[in-house]
Coordinates of C-alpha atoms and ligand atoms in Angstrom, one line a residue:
X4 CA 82.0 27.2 2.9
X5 CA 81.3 25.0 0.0
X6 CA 83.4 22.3 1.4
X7 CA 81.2 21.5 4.7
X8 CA 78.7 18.9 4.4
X9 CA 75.6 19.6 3.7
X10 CA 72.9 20.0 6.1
X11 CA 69.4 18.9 5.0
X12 CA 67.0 21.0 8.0
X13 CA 64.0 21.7 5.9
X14 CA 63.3 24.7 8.2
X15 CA 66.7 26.1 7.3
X16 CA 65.8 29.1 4.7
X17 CA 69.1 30.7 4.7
X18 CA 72.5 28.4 6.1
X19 CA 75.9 28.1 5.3
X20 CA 75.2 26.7 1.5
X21 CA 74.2 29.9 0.5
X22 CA 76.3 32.0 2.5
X23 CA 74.5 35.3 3.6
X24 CA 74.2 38.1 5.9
X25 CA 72.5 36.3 8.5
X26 CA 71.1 32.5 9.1
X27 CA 67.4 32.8 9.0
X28 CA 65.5 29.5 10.6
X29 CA 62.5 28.8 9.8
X30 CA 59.6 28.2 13.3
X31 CA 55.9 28.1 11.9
X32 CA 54.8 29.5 8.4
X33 CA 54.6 33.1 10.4
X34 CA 57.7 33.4 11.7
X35 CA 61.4 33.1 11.4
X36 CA 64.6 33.7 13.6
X37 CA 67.5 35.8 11.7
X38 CA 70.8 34.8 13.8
X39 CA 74.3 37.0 12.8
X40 CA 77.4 37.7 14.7
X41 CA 80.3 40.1 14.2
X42 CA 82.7 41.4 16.5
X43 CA 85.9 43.7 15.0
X44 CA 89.2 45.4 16.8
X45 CA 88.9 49.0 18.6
X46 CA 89.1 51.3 15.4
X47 CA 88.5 54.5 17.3
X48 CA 90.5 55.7 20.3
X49 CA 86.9 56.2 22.3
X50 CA 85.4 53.4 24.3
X51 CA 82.0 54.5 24.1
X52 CA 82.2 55.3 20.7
X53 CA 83.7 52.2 19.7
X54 CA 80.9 50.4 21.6
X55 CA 78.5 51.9 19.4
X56 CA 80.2 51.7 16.4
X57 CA 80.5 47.7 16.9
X58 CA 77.1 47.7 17.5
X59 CA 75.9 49.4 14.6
X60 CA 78.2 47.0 13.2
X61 CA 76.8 44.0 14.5
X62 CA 72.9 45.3 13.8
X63 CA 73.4 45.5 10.2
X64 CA 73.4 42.1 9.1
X65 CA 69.8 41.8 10.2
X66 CA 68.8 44.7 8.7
X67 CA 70.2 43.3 5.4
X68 CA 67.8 40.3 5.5
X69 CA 65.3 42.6 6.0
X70 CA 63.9 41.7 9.5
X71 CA 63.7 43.4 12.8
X72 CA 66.3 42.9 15.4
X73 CA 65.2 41.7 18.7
X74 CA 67.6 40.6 20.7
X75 CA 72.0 40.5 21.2
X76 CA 74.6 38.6 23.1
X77 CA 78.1 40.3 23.9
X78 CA 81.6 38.7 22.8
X79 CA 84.3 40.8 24.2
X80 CA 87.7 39.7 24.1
X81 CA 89.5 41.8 26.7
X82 CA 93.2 42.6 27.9
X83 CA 92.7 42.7 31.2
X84 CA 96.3 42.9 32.1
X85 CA 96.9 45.9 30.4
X86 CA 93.5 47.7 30.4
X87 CA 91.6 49.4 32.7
X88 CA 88.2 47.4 33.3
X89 CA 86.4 50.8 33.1
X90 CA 87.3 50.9 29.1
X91 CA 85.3 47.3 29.5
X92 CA 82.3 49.2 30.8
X93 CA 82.3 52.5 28.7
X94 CA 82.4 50.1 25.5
X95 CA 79.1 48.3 26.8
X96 CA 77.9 51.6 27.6
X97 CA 77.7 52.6 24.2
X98 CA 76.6 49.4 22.9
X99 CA 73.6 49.7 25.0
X100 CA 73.2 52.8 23.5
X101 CA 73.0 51.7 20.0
X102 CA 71.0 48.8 21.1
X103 CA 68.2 51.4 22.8
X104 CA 68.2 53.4 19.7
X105 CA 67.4 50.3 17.8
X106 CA 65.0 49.0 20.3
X107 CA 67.4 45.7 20.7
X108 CA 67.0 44.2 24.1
X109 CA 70.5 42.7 25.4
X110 CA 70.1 39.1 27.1
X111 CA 73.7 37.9 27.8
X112 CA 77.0 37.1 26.4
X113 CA 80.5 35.9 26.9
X114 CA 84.0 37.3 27.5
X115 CA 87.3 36.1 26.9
X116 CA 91.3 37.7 28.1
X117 CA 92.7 38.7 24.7
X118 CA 96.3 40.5 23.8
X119 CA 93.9 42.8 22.3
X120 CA 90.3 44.6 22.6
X121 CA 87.4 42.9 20.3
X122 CA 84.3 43.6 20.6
X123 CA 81.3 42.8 18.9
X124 CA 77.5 41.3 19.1
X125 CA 75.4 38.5 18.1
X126 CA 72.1 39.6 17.1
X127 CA 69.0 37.6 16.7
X128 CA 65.6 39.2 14.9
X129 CA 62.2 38.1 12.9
X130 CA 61.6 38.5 9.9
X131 CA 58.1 36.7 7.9
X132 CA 59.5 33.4 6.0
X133 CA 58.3 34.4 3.0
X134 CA 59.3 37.8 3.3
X135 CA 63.6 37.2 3.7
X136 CA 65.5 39.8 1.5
X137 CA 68.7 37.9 0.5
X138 CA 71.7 38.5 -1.8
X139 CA 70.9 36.1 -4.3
X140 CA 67.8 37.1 -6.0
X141 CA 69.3 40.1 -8.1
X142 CA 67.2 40.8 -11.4
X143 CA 68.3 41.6 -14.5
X144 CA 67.0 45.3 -15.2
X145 CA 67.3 46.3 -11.4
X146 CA 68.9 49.4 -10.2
X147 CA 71.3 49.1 -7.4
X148 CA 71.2 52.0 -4.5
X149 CA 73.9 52.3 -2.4
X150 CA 73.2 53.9 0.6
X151 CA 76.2 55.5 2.8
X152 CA 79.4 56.7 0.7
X153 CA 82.7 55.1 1.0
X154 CA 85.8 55.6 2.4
X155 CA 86.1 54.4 5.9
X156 CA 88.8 52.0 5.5
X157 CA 90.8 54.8 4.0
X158 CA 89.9 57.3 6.6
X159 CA 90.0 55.3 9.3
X160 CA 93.8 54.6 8.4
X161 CA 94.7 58.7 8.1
X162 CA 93.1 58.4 11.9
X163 CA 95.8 55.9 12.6
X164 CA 98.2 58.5 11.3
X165 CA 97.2 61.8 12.9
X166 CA 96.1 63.1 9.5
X167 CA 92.5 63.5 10.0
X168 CA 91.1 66.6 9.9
X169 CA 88.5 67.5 12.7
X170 CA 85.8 68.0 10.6
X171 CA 86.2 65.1 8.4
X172 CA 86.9 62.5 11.7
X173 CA 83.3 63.7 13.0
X174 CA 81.3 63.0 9.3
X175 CA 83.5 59.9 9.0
X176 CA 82.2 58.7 12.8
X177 CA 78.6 60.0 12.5
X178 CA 78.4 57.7 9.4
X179 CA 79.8 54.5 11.2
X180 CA 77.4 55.3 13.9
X181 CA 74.2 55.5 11.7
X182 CA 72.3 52.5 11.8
X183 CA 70.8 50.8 8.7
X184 CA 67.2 50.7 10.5
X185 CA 65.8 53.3 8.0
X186 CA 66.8 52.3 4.6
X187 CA 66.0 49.0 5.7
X188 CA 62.5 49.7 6.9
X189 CA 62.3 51.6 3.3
X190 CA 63.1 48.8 1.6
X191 CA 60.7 46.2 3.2
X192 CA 57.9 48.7 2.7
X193 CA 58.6 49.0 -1.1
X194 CA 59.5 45.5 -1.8
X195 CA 63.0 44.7 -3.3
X196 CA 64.5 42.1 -4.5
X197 CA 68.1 41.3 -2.9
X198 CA 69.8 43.2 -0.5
X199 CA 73.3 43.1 1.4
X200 CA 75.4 45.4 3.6
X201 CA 78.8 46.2 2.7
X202 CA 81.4 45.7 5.4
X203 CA 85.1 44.0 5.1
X204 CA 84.9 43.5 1.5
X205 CA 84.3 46.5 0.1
X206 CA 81.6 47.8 -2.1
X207 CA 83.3 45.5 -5.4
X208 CA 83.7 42.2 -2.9
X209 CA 80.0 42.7 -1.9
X210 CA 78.6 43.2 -5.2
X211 CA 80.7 40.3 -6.7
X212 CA 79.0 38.3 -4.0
X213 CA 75.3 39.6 -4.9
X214 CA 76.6 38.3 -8.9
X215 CA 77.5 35.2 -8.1
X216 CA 74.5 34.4 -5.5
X217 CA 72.3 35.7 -8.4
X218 CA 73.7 34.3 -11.6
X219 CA 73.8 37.9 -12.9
X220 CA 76.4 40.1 -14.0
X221 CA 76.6 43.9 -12.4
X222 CA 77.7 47.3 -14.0
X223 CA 79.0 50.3 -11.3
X224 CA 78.5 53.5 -12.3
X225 CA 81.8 54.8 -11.3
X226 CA 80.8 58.4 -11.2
X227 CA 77.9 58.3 -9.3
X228 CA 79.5 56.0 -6.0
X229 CA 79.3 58.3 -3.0
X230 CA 82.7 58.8 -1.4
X231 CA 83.1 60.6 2.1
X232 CA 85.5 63.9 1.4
X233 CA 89.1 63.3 1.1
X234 CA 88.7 60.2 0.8
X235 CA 90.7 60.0 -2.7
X236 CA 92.9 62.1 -1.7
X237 CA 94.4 59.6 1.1
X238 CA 94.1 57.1 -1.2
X239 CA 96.4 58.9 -3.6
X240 CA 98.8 59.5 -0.5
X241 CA 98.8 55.7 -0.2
X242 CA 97.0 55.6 2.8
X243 CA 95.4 52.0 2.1
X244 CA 94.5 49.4 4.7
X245 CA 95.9 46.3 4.1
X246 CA 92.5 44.7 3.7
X247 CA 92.1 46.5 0.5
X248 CA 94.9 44.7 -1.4
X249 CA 93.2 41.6 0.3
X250 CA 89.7 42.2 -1.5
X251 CA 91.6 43.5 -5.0
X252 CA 93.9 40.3 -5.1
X253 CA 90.8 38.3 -4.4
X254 CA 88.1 39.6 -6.7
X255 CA 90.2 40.7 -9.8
X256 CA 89.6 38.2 -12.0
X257 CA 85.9 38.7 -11.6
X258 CA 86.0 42.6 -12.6
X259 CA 86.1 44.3 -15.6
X260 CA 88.4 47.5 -14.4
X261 CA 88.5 49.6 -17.5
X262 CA 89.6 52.6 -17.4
X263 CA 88.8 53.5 -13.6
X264 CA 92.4 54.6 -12.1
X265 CA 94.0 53.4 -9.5
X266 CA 92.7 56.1 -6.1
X267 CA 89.3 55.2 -7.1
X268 CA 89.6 51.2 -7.2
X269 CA 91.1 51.3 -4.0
X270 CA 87.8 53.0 -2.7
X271 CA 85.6 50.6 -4.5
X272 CA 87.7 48.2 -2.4
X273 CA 88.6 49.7 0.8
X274 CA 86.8 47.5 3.2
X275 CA 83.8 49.7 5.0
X276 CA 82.8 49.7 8.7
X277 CA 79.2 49.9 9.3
X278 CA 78.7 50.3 5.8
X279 CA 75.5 50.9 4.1
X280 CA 73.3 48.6 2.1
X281 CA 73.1 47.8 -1.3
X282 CA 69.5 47.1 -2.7
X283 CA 68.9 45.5 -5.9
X284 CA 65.5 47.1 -6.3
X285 CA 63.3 47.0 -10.0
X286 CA 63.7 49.9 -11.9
X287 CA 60.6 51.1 -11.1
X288 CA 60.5 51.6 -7.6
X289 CA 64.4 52.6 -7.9
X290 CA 63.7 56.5 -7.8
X291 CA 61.0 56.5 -5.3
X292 CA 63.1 54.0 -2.8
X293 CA 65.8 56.4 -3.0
X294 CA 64.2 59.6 -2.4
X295 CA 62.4 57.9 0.8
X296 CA 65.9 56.4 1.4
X297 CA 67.3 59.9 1.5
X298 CA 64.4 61.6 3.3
X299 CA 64.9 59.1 6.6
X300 CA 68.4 60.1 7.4
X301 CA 71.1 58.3 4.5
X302 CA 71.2 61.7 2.8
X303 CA 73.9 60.4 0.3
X304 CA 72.4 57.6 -0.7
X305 CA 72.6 57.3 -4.8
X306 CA 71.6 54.8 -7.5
X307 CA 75.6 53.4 -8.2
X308 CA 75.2 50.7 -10.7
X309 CA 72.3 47.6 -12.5
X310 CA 72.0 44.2 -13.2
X311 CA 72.4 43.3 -16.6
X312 CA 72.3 40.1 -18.6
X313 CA 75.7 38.7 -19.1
X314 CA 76.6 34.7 -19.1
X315 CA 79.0 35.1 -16.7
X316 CA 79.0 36.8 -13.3
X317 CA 80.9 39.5 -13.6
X318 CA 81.4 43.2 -12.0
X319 CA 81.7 45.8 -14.9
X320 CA 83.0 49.2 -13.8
X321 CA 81.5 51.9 -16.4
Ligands
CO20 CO1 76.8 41.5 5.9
CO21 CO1 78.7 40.2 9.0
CO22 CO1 79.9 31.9 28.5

């Protein structure tokens, strides 16, 4: 958002001109509000469940930044013409849900008549001024934990088709529907140095962002990305949402692909619902975040790539 003028709010710690998870806003040297909002199209066939999964959704920004959610406003955009207004209801059902589970009070919101269902949340939370985990202070030596697999782009497009087995359409919701409140909480007690989640850009479009907010350039360890089951395999089948070629198209000049083939890019690309975090954390703390990482519920979370010194921000896949 280069291109906007610039706003000059000393109390404004995170805005537009470094574009983040969340806006965080400075109101005495204690305190600071973390504002986000998100809102995304039904991706699963259950109200309820797509409720909660937009909410987890929503929360996650927040828990990027490292602060504690408070507080969230509904944005529904509704078909009321063609849709029962108890689907309305059994989506805020689960949102409210989610929002118990994360101890977010909701205060309000705001509905629109769409061609098509949307829902999502705007979240406000606290976090200490001085204590804001961004995406732009990356070190060069740090590990990088990532911490749910990939792959629900992918799977969520075998859904679409009918091709999903049982089993994997229950790991691949139960992942969507996890919230990042643990690994964050893990994080802020250890102390780390950048942090971001990834959602619609995929794992390579998020890291490239931590690069270039950081002036650093990043290595992924290709074999050690976690990847929800059958995940490659759908890729190879060419089940690819479009917003993968998107994030490719967009971010290829910044990575170094070498010899990675082609099922697995798409993965490190597929854009991710509810995603997990990625923590730029120094290498000495890296083993001990993950195990506690691990321990409090993201059992798949693994160390997937470093910072290292390079004079241009770049993405190197090893
Ligand atoms: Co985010
Ligand atoms: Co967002
Ligand atoms: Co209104």
């Amino acid at each position: 958002m280069s291109c906007l003028p610039c706003q000059n709010d000393p109390n404004l710690i995170v805005g537009l001109e470094r574009a983040d998870d969340a806006g965080v806003y400075k109101l005495s040297s204690e305190l600071a509000i973390v504002q986000t909002v998100d809102f995304i199209t039904a991706i699963v066939d259950d109200p309820y469940t797509f409720g909660m999964i937009a909410t987890a959704n929503s929360l996650s920004d927040v828990y990027a930044m490292g602060a504690k959610p408070l507080t969230a406003m509904n944005i529904i955009a509704f078909p009321s013409d063609t849709m029962d207004i108890s689907v309305m209801t059994q989506v805020l059902r689960g949102a409210l849900a989610k929002l118990k589970e994360a101890k977010v009070s909701l205060i309000g919101g705001h509905s629109i008549k769409d061609k098509e269902l949307k829902y999502g949340l705007c979240i406000t939370g606290i976090v200490h001024p001085e204590k804001v985990i961004t995406k732009s202070a990356a070190k060069v030596g740090d590990k990088l934990i990532l911490t749910k697999p990939l792959g629900t782009g992918i799977l969520n497009t075998a859904l679409k088709a009918g091709l999903l087995k049982a089993e994997t359409n229950a790991r691949l919701t139960e992942q969507m529907l996890r919230l990042n409140d643990k690994a964050a909480e893990a994080m802020v007690s250890m102390g780390v140095n950048a942090c971001t989640d990834i959602t619609g850009f995929g794992l390579i479009g998020h890291t490239c962002e931590m690069a270039e907010g950081s002036g650093v350039a990043i290595e992924i360890f290709c074999d050690k990305i976690p990847i929800i089951p059958e995940t490659l395999e759908f890729a190879r089948m060419g089940l690819i949402p479009e917003g993968m070629h998107a994030n490719r198209e967009f971010r290829a000049c910044m990575v170094e692909e070498g010899k990675v083939d082609n099922d697995l890019l798409s993965v490190l690309y597929d854009p991710q619902t509810s995603g997990g975090l990625l923590i730029s954390v120094p290498p000495d703390k890296a083993e001990t975040l993950l195990t506690r990482i691990r321990q409090a519920g993201d059992e798949e979370a693994a160390i997937a790539g470093q910072v290292i010194n390079k004079p241009k921000s770049q993405i190197i896949l090893v």
